[in-house]
C-alpha atoms as a printed R data frame, in Angstrom:
    type eleno elety resid chain resno        x       y       z
1   ATOM     1    CA   MET     A     1  -94.336 131.055  16.762
2   ATOM     2    CA   LYS     A     2  -90.665 130.199  17.315
3   ATOM     3    CA   SER     A     3  -88.454 129.038  14.473
4   ATOM     4    CA   ILE     A     4  -84.753 128.506  13.867
5   ATOM     5    CA   VAL     A     5  -83.422 130.292  10.793
6   ATOM     6    CA   ILE     A     6  -80.189 130.880   8.962
7   ATOM     7    CA   THR     A     7  -79.714 134.571   8.204
8   ATOM     8    CA   GLY     A     8  -76.491 134.172   6.217
9   ATOM     9    CA   HIS     A     9  -73.649 131.702   5.820
10  ATOM    10    CA   GLY     A    10  -70.789 130.984   8.184
11  ATOM    11    CA   GLY     A    11  -70.882 129.471  11.667
12  ATOM    12    CA   ASN     A    12  -73.406 129.454  14.473
13  ATOM    13    CA   GLU     A    13  -73.513 133.259  14.403
14  ATOM    14    CA   VAL     A    14  -75.854 133.017  11.373
15  ATOM    15    CA   VAL     A    15  -78.267 130.646  13.175
16  ATOM    16    CA   SER     A    16  -80.978 132.418  15.186
17  ATOM    17    CA   LEU     A    17  -84.060 131.516  17.192
18  ATOM    18    CA   ILE     A    18  -86.737 134.041  16.216
19  ATOM    19    CA   GLN     A    19  -90.380 134.857  16.873
20  ATOM    20    CA   GLY     A    20  -92.592 135.088  13.782
21  ATOM    21    CA   GLU     A    21  -96.036 134.479  12.367
22  ATOM    22    CA   LYS     A    22  -97.572 131.043  11.999
23  ATOM    23    CA   PRO     A    23  -97.537 130.074   8.287
24  ATOM    24    CA   LEU     A    24 -100.742 130.449   6.301
25  ATOM    25    CA   ARG     A    25 -101.992 127.094   5.076
26  ATOM    26    CA   GLN     A    26 -102.557 126.815   1.341
27  ATOM    27    CA   PRO     A    27 -105.336 124.687  -0.219
28  ATOM    28    CA   GLY     A    28 -104.188 121.096  -0.482
29  ATOM    29    CA   HIS     A    29 -101.785 121.558   2.429
30  ATOM    30    CA   ALA     A    30 -101.787 120.424   6.045
31  ATOM    31    CA   LEU     A    31 -100.833 122.765   8.866
32  ATOM    32    CA   VAL     A    32  -98.817 120.724  11.360
33  ATOM    33    CA   ARG     A    33  -98.046 121.729  14.935
34  ATOM    34    CA   MET     A    34  -94.504 120.404  15.111
35  ATOM    35    CA   GLN     A    35  -93.290 118.473  18.134
36  ATOM    36    CA   VAL     A    36  -89.741 117.499  17.194
37  ATOM    37    CA   ALA     A    37  -87.188 117.894  14.421
38  ATOM    38    CA   THR     A    38  -83.899 116.053  13.998
39  ATOM    39    CA   LEU     A    39  -80.534 117.335  12.818
40  ATOM    40    CA   ASN     A    40  -78.748 116.169   9.673
41  ATOM    41    CA   ARG     A    41  -75.389 116.933   8.077
42  ATOM    42    CA   VAL     A    42  -77.178 119.010   5.459
43  ATOM    43    CA   ASP     A    43  -78.180 121.448   8.217
44  ATOM    44    CA   LEU     A    44  -74.484 122.168   8.700
45  ATOM    45    CA   TYR     A    45  -74.005 122.463   4.945
46  ATOM    46    CA   MET     A    46  -76.824 124.979   4.614
47  ATOM    47    CA   ARG     A    47  -75.441 126.979   7.529
48  ATOM    48    CA   ASN     A    48  -71.882 126.912   6.194
49  ATOM    49    CA   SER     A    49  -72.553 127.800   2.553
50  ATOM    50    CA   GLY     A    50  -75.548 126.116   0.903
51  ATOM    51    CA   ALA     A    51  -73.505 126.261  -2.300
52  ATOM    52    CA   GLY     A    52  -75.345 124.846  -5.300
53  ATOM    53    CA   ILE     A    53  -78.726 124.814  -3.543
54  ATOM    54    CA   THR     A    54  -81.185 127.525  -4.599
55  ATOM    55    CA   HIS     A    55  -82.576 129.154  -1.458
56  ATOM    56    CA   LYS     A    56  -83.592 132.497   0.011
57  ATOM    57    CA   LEU     A    57  -82.500 133.980   3.311
58  ATOM    58    CA   PRO     A    58  -83.639 134.025   6.015
59  ATOM    59    CA   GLN     A    59  -84.694 130.379   5.820
60  ATOM    60    CA   VAL     A    60  -86.070 127.992   8.427
61  ATOM    61    CA   MET     A    61  -83.709 125.076   8.994
62  ATOM    62    CA   GLY     A    62  -84.566 121.396   9.265
63  ATOM    63    CA   ILE     A    63  -85.145 118.465   6.923
64  ATOM    64    CA   ASP     A    64  -87.296 116.094   8.928
65  ATOM    65    CA   GLY     A    65  -89.724 116.296  11.803
66  ATOM    66    CA   ALA     A    66  -93.023 115.145  13.253
67  ATOM    67    CA   GLY     A    67  -96.105 116.736  14.779
68  ATOM    68    CA   ILE     A    68  -99.900 116.915  14.956
69  ATOM    69    CA   VAL     A    69 -102.245 117.939  12.145
70  ATOM    70    CA   GLU     A    70 -103.932 121.169  13.165
71  ATOM    71    CA   GLU     A    71 -105.745 122.134   9.974
72  ATOM    72    CA   VAL     A    72 -106.584 120.551   6.577
73  ATOM    73    CA   ASP     A    73 -109.122 121.111   3.813
74  ATOM    74    CA   ALA     A    74 -112.663 120.087   4.714
75  ATOM    75    CA   SER     A    75 -112.613 117.719   1.733
76  ATOM    76    CA   GLU     A    76 -109.422 115.934   2.849
77  ATOM    77    CA   THR     A    77 -109.988 112.189   3.315
78  ATOM    78    CA   ASP     A    78 -106.558 110.795   4.282
79  ATOM    79    CA   LEU     A    79 -105.645 113.177   7.112
80  ATOM    80    CA   THR     A    80 -107.685 114.341  10.082
81  ATOM    81    CA   VAL     A    81 -107.212 117.116  12.617
82  ATOM    82    CA   GLY     A    82 -105.383 115.756  15.647
83  ATOM    83    CA   GLN     A    83 -103.603 113.009  13.713
84  ATOM    84    CA   ARG     A    84  -99.939 112.358  14.489
85  ATOM    85    CA   VAL     A    85  -97.784 112.625  11.361
86  ATOM    86    CA   THR     A    86  -94.173 112.487  10.231
87  ATOM    87    CA   LEU     A    87  -93.074 114.669   7.342
88  ATOM    88    CA   TYR     A    88  -91.603 113.503   4.060
89  ATOM    89    CA   PRO     A    89  -89.171 116.299   3.154
90  ATOM    90    CA   ALA     A    90  -89.238 116.256  -0.652
91  ATOM    91    CA   VAL     A    91  -91.848 118.278  -2.538
92  ATOM    92    CA   MET     A    92  -92.173 117.163  -6.173
93  ATOM    93    CA   CYS     A    93  -93.741 118.811  -9.202
94  ATOM    94    CA   GLY     A    94  -95.850 115.755 -10.109
95  ATOM    95    CA   ARG     A    95  -95.565 116.553 -13.822
96  ATOM    96    CA   CYS     A    96  -92.025 115.806 -15.048
97  ATOM    97    CA   GLU     A    97  -91.058 112.515 -16.705
98  ATOM    98    CA   PHE     A    98  -89.652 111.142 -13.438
99  ATOM    99    CA   CYS     A    99  -92.756 111.952 -11.385
100 ATOM   100    CA   GLN     A   100  -94.948 110.488 -14.117
101 ATOM   101    CA   ARG     A   101  -93.125 107.168 -13.986
102 ATOM   102    CA   GLY     A   102  -93.243 106.978 -10.186
103 ATOM   103    CA   GLU     A   103  -89.704 108.121  -9.421
104 ATOM   104    CA   GLY     A   104  -90.484 111.387  -7.693
105 ATOM   105    CA   VAL     A   105  -87.158 111.445  -5.862
106 ATOM   106    CA   LEU     A   106  -85.572 112.131  -9.286
107 ATOM   107    CA   CYS     A   107  -87.973 115.023 -10.001
108 ATOM   108    CA   ASN     A   108  -86.118 117.742 -11.886
109 ATOM   109    CA   LYS     A   109  -87.955 120.424  -9.889
110 ATOM   110    CA   ILE     A   110  -87.686 118.752  -6.494
111 ATOM   111    CA   GLN     A   111  -87.562 120.989  -3.431
112 ATOM   112    CA   TYR     A   112  -86.396 119.808  -0.026
113 ATOM   113    CA   LEU     A   113  -87.594 121.220   3.268
114 ATOM   114    CA   GLY     A   114  -84.706 123.036   4.904
115 ATOM   115    CA   GLU     A   115  -82.834 123.338   1.613
116 ATOM   116    CA   HIS     A   116  -84.910 124.923  -1.150
117 ATOM   117    CA   ARG     A   117  -87.777 126.013   1.117
118 ATOM   118    CA   ASP     A   118  -88.490 126.611   4.796
119 ATOM   119    CA   GLY     A   119  -87.891 123.534   6.896
120 ATOM   120    CA   THR     A   120  -89.063 121.727  10.003
121 ATOM   121    CA   MET     A   121  -87.354 123.600  12.856
122 ATOM   122    CA   ALA     A   122  -90.452 125.668  13.541
123 ATOM   123    CA   GLN     A   123  -93.436 125.260  15.825
124 ATOM   124    CA   TRP     A   124  -95.800 125.142  12.817
125 ATOM   125    CA   VAL     A   125  -95.159 123.926   9.271
126 ATOM   126    CA   SER     A   126  -97.458 123.847   6.235
127 ATOM   127    CA   VAL     A   127  -96.798 121.046   3.737
128 ATOM   128    CA   PRO     A   128  -98.707 119.348   0.891
129 ATOM   129    CA   VAL     A   129 -101.004 116.728   2.396
130 ATOM   130    CA   GLN     A   130  -99.136 113.886   0.655
131 ATOM   131    CA   ASN     A   131  -96.008 114.877   2.595
132 ATOM   132    CA   ALA     A   132  -97.663 114.149   5.963
133 ATOM   133    CA   LEU     A   133  -97.735 110.415   6.747
134 ATOM   134    CA   ALA     A   134  -99.556 108.896   9.708
135 ATOM   135    CA   ILE     A   135  -97.386 107.725  12.593
136 ATOM   136    CA   PRO     A   136  -98.215 104.159  13.663
137 ATOM   137    CA   ASP     A   137  -99.360 103.501  17.216
138 ATOM   138    CA   GLY     A   138  -96.428 102.815  19.522
139 ATOM   139    CA   LEU     A   139  -94.002 104.987  17.587
140 ATOM   140    CA   SER     A   140  -93.039 108.245  19.294
141 ATOM   141    CA   PHE     A   141  -92.744 111.616  17.585
142 ATOM   142    CA   THR     A   142  -88.976 111.406  18.019
143 ATOM   143    CA   ASP     A   143  -88.722 107.944  16.478
144 ATOM   144    CA   ALA     A   144  -90.991 108.892  13.587
145 ATOM   145    CA   ALA     A   145  -89.030 112.062  12.822
146 ATOM   146    CA   ALA     A   146  -85.730 110.190  12.962
147 ATOM   147    CA   LEU     A   147  -86.915 107.614  10.406
148 ATOM   148    CA   CYS     A   148  -87.183 109.887   7.415
149 ATOM   149    CA   GLY     A   149  -83.821 111.391   6.604
150 ATOM   150    CA   ASN     A   150  -81.584 108.543   7.726
151 ATOM   151    CA   HIS     A   151  -83.576 105.322   7.634
152 ATOM   152    CA   LEU     A   152  -85.265 106.207   4.354
153 ATOM   153    CA   THR     A   153  -81.877 106.976   2.798
154 ATOM   154    CA   ALA     A   154  -80.447 103.698   4.094
155 ATOM   155    CA   TRP     A   155  -83.562 101.808   2.956
156 ATOM   156    CA   ARG     A   156  -83.173 103.003  -0.639
157 ATOM   157    CA   MET     A   157  -79.427 102.310  -0.612
158 ATOM   158    CA   LEU     A   158  -79.806  98.745   0.641
159 ATOM   159    CA   PHE     A   159  -83.020  97.540  -0.972
160 ATOM   160    CA   THR     A   160  -83.677  99.654  -4.068
161 ATOM   161    CA   LYS     A   161  -80.116 100.300  -5.201
162 ATOM   162    CA   ALA     A   162  -78.000  97.398  -3.901
163 ATOM   163    CA   ARG     A   163  -80.920  94.930  -3.844
164 ATOM   164    CA   VAL     A   164  -79.379  93.046  -0.929
165 ATOM   165    CA   GLN     A   165  -80.294  89.437  -0.273
166 ATOM   166    CA   PRO     A   166  -80.236  87.464   3.013
167 ATOM   167    CA   GLY     A   167  -76.825  85.931   3.575
168 ATOM   168    CA   GLU     A   168  -74.906  88.684   1.796
169 ATOM   169    CA   SER     A   169  -72.308  90.871   3.485
170 ATOM   170    CA   VAL     A   170  -72.215  94.656   3.795
171 ATOM   171    CA   LEU     A   171  -69.494  97.081   4.866
172 ATOM   172    CA   ILE     A   172  -70.791 100.294   6.474
173 ATOM   173    CA   PHE     A   173  -68.409 103.200   6.923
174 ATOM   174    CA   GLY     A   174  -68.570 105.739   9.758
175 ATOM   175    CA   ILE     A   175  -70.789 103.965  12.266
176 ATOM   176    CA   GLY     A   176  -72.328 106.454  14.673
177 ATOM   177    CA   GLY     A   177  -73.677 108.708  11.955
178 ATOM   178    CA   GLY     A   178  -77.392 108.530  11.287
179 ATOM   179    CA   VAL     A   179  -77.431 106.834   7.876
180 ATOM   180    CA   SER     A   180  -74.727 104.357   8.874
181 ATOM   181    CA   LEU     A   181  -76.568 103.330  12.051
182 ATOM   182    CA   ALA     A   182  -79.822 103.028  10.119
183 ATOM   183    CA   ALA     A   183  -78.098 100.814   7.555
184 ATOM   184    CA   LEU     A   184  -76.746  98.598  10.342
185 ATOM   185    CA   GLN     A   185  -80.178  98.209  11.931
186 ATOM   186    CA   LEU     A   186  -81.868  97.393   8.624
187 ATOM   187    CA   ALA     A   187  -79.103  95.047   7.504
188 ATOM   188    CA   LYS     A   188  -79.268  92.980  10.690
189 ATOM   189    CA   LEU     A   189  -83.052  92.655  10.473
190 ATOM   190    CA   VAL     A   190  -82.837  91.096   6.984
191 ATOM   191    CA   GLY     A   191  -80.016  88.680   7.739
192 ATOM   192    CA   LEU     A   192  -76.887  90.362   6.369
193 ATOM   193    CA   THR     A   193  -73.378  89.924   7.759
194 ATOM   194    CA   THR     A   194  -72.266  93.394   8.801
195 ATOM   195    CA   PHE     A   195  -68.851  95.055   8.886
196 ATOM   196    CA   VAL     A   196  -68.669  98.558  10.395
197 ATOM   197    CA   THR     A   197  -65.888 101.116  10.709
198 ATOM   198    CA   SER     A   198  -65.166 104.010  13.040
199 ATOM   199    CA   ARG     A   199  -62.208 105.868  14.514
200 ATOM   200    CA   SER     A   200  -63.909 105.687  17.920
201 ATOM   201    CA   ALA     A   201  -63.560 102.587  20.086
202 ATOM   202    CA   ASP     A   202  -66.661 103.612  22.019
203 ATOM   203    CA   LYS     A   203  -68.777 103.826  18.865
204 ATOM   204    CA   LEU     A   204  -67.501 100.431  17.719
205 ATOM   205    CA   SER     A   205  -68.399  98.939  21.097
206 ATOM   206    CA   ARG     A   206  -71.901 100.377  20.885
207 ATOM   207    CA   ALA     A   207  -72.261  99.111  17.298
208 ATOM   208    CA   ALA     A   208  -71.290  95.635  18.469
209 ATOM   209    CA   ALA     A   209  -74.039  95.848  21.073
210 ATOM   210    CA   LEU     A   210  -76.472  96.599  18.242
211 ATOM   211    CA   GLY     A   211  -75.385  93.404  16.475
212 ATOM   212    CA   ALA     A   212  -72.511  94.424  14.183
213 ATOM   213    CA   ASP     A   213  -70.632  91.229  13.288
214 ATOM   214    CA   HIS     A   214  -67.216  92.793  12.631
215 ATOM   215    CA   CYS     A   215  -65.992  96.145  13.976
216 ATOM   216    CA   ILE     A   216  -62.962  97.800  12.374
217 ATOM   217    CA   ASP     A   217  -61.032 100.639  14.002
218 ATOM   218    CA   SER     A   218  -60.090 102.750  10.996
219 ATOM   219    CA   SER     A   219  -57.700 104.845  13.110
220 ATOM   220    CA   ARG     A   220  -55.293 101.917  13.398
221 ATOM   221    CA   GLN     A   221  -56.463  99.245  10.963
222 ATOM   222    CA   ASP     A   222  -56.365  99.233   7.176
223 ATOM   223    CA   VAL     A   223  -60.041  98.744   6.390
224 ATOM   224    CA   ALA     A   224  -59.658  96.947   3.065
225 ATOM   225    CA   LYS     A   225  -56.944  94.584   4.301
226 ATOM   226    CA   THR     A   226  -58.981  93.783   7.405
227 ATOM   227    CA   VAL     A   227  -62.130  93.085   5.387
228 ATOM   228    CA   LEU     A   228  -60.227  90.830   2.989
229 ATOM   229    CA   ALA     A   229  -58.654  88.960   5.896
230 ATOM   230    CA   LEU     A   230  -62.041  88.454   7.563
231 ATOM   231    CA   THR     A   231  -63.581  87.208   4.293
232 ATOM   232    CA   GLN     A   232  -60.670  84.938   3.313
233 ATOM   233    CA   GLY     A   233  -59.705  87.264   0.478
234 ATOM   234    CA   ARG     A   234  -63.181  87.484  -1.042
235 ATOM   235    CA   GLY     A   235  -64.448  90.932  -0.010
236 ATOM   236    CA   VAL     A   236  -67.976  92.061   0.806
237 ATOM   237    CA   ASP     A   237  -70.997  92.076  -1.491
238 ATOM   238    CA   VAL     A   238  -72.048  95.650  -0.732
239 ATOM   239    CA   VAL     A   239  -70.437  98.830   0.609
240 ATOM   240    CA   ILE     A   240  -72.528 101.645   2.113
241 ATOM   241    CA   GLU     A   241  -70.441 104.829   1.886
242 ATOM   242    CA   ASN     A   242  -71.139 108.455   2.716
243 ATOM   243    CA   ILE     A   243  -67.709 109.877   3.479
244 ATOM   244    CA   GLY     A   244  -65.713 110.061   0.232
245 ATOM   245    CA   GLY     A   245  -62.165 111.424   0.340
246 ATOM   246    CA   ASP     A   246  -59.567 108.923   1.526
247 ATOM   247    CA   THR     A   247  -62.312 106.427   2.404
248 ATOM   248    CA   TRP     A   248  -63.190 105.841  -1.255
249 ATOM   249    CA   PRO     A   249  -60.156 103.698  -2.209
250 ATOM   250    CA   GLN     A   250  -60.703 101.557   0.891
251 ATOM   251    CA   ALA     A   251  -64.333 101.069  -0.085
252 ATOM   252    CA   MET     A   252  -63.431 100.001  -3.618
253 ATOM   253    CA   LYS     A   253  -60.748  97.551  -2.464
254 ATOM   254    CA   SER     A   254  -63.129  95.940   0.033
255 ATOM   255    CA   LEU     A   255  -65.600  94.748  -2.605
256 ATOM   256    CA   VAL     A   256  -65.916  91.258  -4.032
257 ATOM   257    CA   ARG     A   257  -65.741  90.925  -7.814
258 ATOM   258    CA   GLY     A   258  -69.034  92.224  -9.171
259 ATOM   259    CA   GLY     A   259  -69.762  93.936  -5.843
260 ATOM   260    CA   ARG     A   260  -71.979  96.992  -5.369
261 ATOM   261    CA   LEU     A   261  -70.977 100.304  -3.831
262 ATOM   262    CA   VAL     A   262  -73.733 102.774  -2.925
263 ATOM   263    CA   THR     A   263  -72.817 106.320  -1.917
264 ATOM   264    CA   CYS     A   264  -74.975 109.090  -0.476
265 ATOM   265    CA   GLY     A   265  -72.439 111.644   0.717
266 ATOM   266    CA   ALA     A   266  -68.956 113.115   0.554
267 ATOM   267    CA   THR     A   267  -68.268 114.693   3.933
268 ATOM   268    CA   ALA     A   268  -64.489 114.158   3.574
269 ATOM   269    CA   GLY     A   269  -64.226 115.229  -0.064
270 ATOM   270    CA   ASP     A   270  -66.033 114.735  -3.374
271 ATOM   271    CA   GLN     A   271  -63.045 114.205  -5.706
272 ATOM   272    CA   PRO     A   272  -61.439 110.873  -4.694
273 ATOM   273    CA   PRO     A   273  -59.386 108.757  -7.141
274 ATOM   274    CA   ALA     A   274  -61.740 107.031  -9.570
275 ATOM   275    CA   ASP     A   275  -59.687 103.809  -9.798
276 ATOM   276    CA   LEU     A   276  -61.297 103.048 -13.153
277 ATOM   277    CA   ARG     A   277  -59.210  99.936 -13.815
278 ATOM   278    CA   ARG     A   278  -60.507  98.317 -10.642
279 ATOM   279    CA   ILE     A   279  -64.069  99.212 -11.613
280 ATOM   280    CA   PHE     A   280  -64.011  97.600 -15.039
281 ATOM   281    CA   ILE     A   281  -61.621  94.711 -14.349
282 ATOM   282    CA   ARG     A   282  -63.555  93.588 -11.272
283 ATOM   283    CA   GLN     A   283  -66.889  94.654 -12.831
284 ATOM   284    CA   LEU     A   284  -67.931  96.712  -9.840
285 ATOM   285    CA   GLN     A   285  -71.237  98.581  -9.702
286 ATOM   286    CA   ILE     A   286  -71.139 102.167  -8.369
287 ATOM   287    CA   MET     A   287  -74.471 103.785  -7.493
288 ATOM   288    CA   GLY     A   288  -75.475 107.153  -6.108
289 ATOM   289    CA   SER     A   289  -78.519 107.512  -3.884
290 ATOM   290    CA   THR     A   290  -80.379 110.287  -2.067
291 ATOM   291    CA   LEU     A   291  -83.368 109.989   0.285
292 ATOM   292    CA   GLY     A   292  -86.133 107.771  -1.178
293 ATOM   293    CA   ASP     A   293  -89.548 107.936  -2.801
294 ATOM   294    CA   LEU     A   294  -92.822 108.327  -0.927
295 ATOM   295    CA   SER     A   295  -93.628 104.696  -1.732
296 ATOM   296    CA   GLU     A   296  -90.340 103.642  -0.135
297 ATOM   297    CA   PHE     A   297  -91.147 105.714   2.947
298 ATOM   298    CA   ARG     A   298  -94.464 103.897   3.274
299 ATOM   299    CA   GLN     A   299  -92.640 100.553   2.908
300 ATOM   300    CA   LEU     A   300  -90.193 101.606   5.623
301 ATOM   301    CA   ILE     A   301  -92.979 102.610   8.018
302 ATOM   302    CA   ALA     A   302  -94.694  99.249   7.452
303 ATOM   303    CA   PHE     A   303  -91.369  97.474   8.071
304 ATOM   304    CA   VAL     A   304  -90.918  99.385  11.329
305 ATOM   305    CA   GLN     A   305  -94.421  98.381  12.433
306 ATOM   306    CA   LYS     A   306  -93.693  94.733  11.652
307 ATOM   307    CA   THR     A   307  -90.215  94.467  13.157
308 ATOM   308    CA   GLY     A   308  -90.351  96.913  16.064
309 ATOM   309    CA   LEU     A   309  -87.256  98.760  14.815
310 ATOM   310    CA   ARG     A   310  -86.531 101.981  16.690
311 ATOM   311    CA   PRO     A   311  -83.971 104.577  15.590
312 ATOM   312    CA   VAL     A   312  -80.967 105.177  17.824
313 ATOM   313    CA   ILE     A   313  -81.346 108.552  19.567
314 ATOM   314    CA   ASP     A   314  -78.236 110.336  20.785
315 ATOM   315    CA   SER     A   315  -79.556 113.417  22.575
316 ATOM   316    CA   THR     A   316  -82.426 115.907  22.738
317 ATOM   317    CA   TYR     A   317  -82.148 119.702  23.048
318 ATOM   318    CA   PRO     A   318  -84.652 122.542  23.369
319 ATOM   319    CA   MET     A   319  -84.772 125.069  20.543
320 ATOM   320    CA   GLU     A   320  -82.803 127.542  22.658
321 ATOM   321    CA   GLN     A   321  -79.798 125.190  22.545
322 ATOM   322    CA   ILE     A   322  -79.611 124.841  18.757
323 ATOM   323    CA   HIS     A   323  -75.985 126.018  18.721
324 ATOM   324    CA   THR     A   324  -75.002 123.275  21.174
325 ATOM   325    CA   ALA     A   325  -76.858 120.692  19.092
326 ATOM   326    CA   LEU     A   326  -75.135 121.825  15.889
327 ATOM   327    CA   ASP     A   327  -71.758 121.764  17.613
328 ATOM   328    CA   ARG     A   328  -72.312 118.164  18.730
329 ATOM   329    CA   LEU     A   329  -73.201 117.108  15.198
330 ATOM   330    CA   GLU     A   330  -70.295 119.009  13.643
331 ATOM   331    CA   ALA     A   331  -67.781 117.480  16.057
332 ATOM   332    CA   GLY     A   332  -68.977 113.981  15.164
333 ATOM   333    CA   GLU     A   333  -69.575 113.217  18.825
334 ATOM   334    CA   GLN     A   334  -73.066 111.796  18.337
335 ATOM   335    CA   PHE     A   335  -74.089 108.153  18.190
336 ATOM   336    CA   GLY     A   336  -77.505 108.294  16.548
337 ATOM   337    CA   LYS     A   337  -79.868 111.186  16.000
338 ATOM   338    CA   VAL     A   338  -79.592 114.604  17.598
339 ATOM   339    CA   VAL     A   339  -83.146 115.827  18.264
340 ATOM   340    CA   LEU     A   340  -84.734 119.235  18.841
341 ATOM   341    CA   SER     A   341  -87.841 119.590  20.987
342 ATOM   342    CA   LEU     A   342  -89.950 122.308  19.353
343 ATOM   343    CA   GLN     A   343  -92.756 123.011  21.819
344 ATOM   344    CA   ASP     A   344  -92.360 124.887  25.093
């Protein structure tokens, strides 16, 4: 089979398309013939350094993907051969205190596909059966694969962490990225007033076409001042942030008293000013979030079935063009998900 692996750390020179053996399925696992995988910022992180993430080289890249069940245990009752499935990328121990209380995403032995273990950019993948979820009719492999990393992350940020309510307002930084676009789509479907930022006029125009209520050009506008002007000095109820760095102070200043900030990334730096006085004087709530639980993924899939939501897809590449796909993601040129087609 073909797979895309990192053989070291650096740039695209450490990313290779190789021929290898199909993985051997373990008992309790499903062997999935993969159709598509999508790219995420963590793919760049693993290529560049993978610092702080325990992994062995060479390692198959890829966090999320979708395919067809090719083999399962004869006793398996939830999955059948030939079934279309999307993969949940977190493998939990099932035994720690967090797993036992139903918060598997906090598992202290959690392993992510494409980070701690081989990932989804391969023509076959073997995963525990609970990590393969049926794709609803009408949802393509590409749409189903794109849901997991970004929409599941945005789902947890909005509904589990921030607990948004219809009529509230949300500021979403960096529209065009996968999580930010997912947050915009979800927010509009539940009746939130949305503010989005970007340094690209084209991305802001496309966000407006998706229903964004207020679009802020962060290359020439002060985000916090603009938000306060648009809200008559009040600020927004919720901020969805995944950039860090110089964006952090703008995020804090944009919040209403008692507002909630949820962060899931730090692509521009992970050591911004804390601004502790603002936090305690204005009684702000700061929350971290990563991915989501299996139960949340099932809720998201049901929501997609009900509402007809479809992820925004930027572009699709064959496996042979993985370097081009990574370059597009790294340059921040994409608007939506960059997809890899895995079958010849």
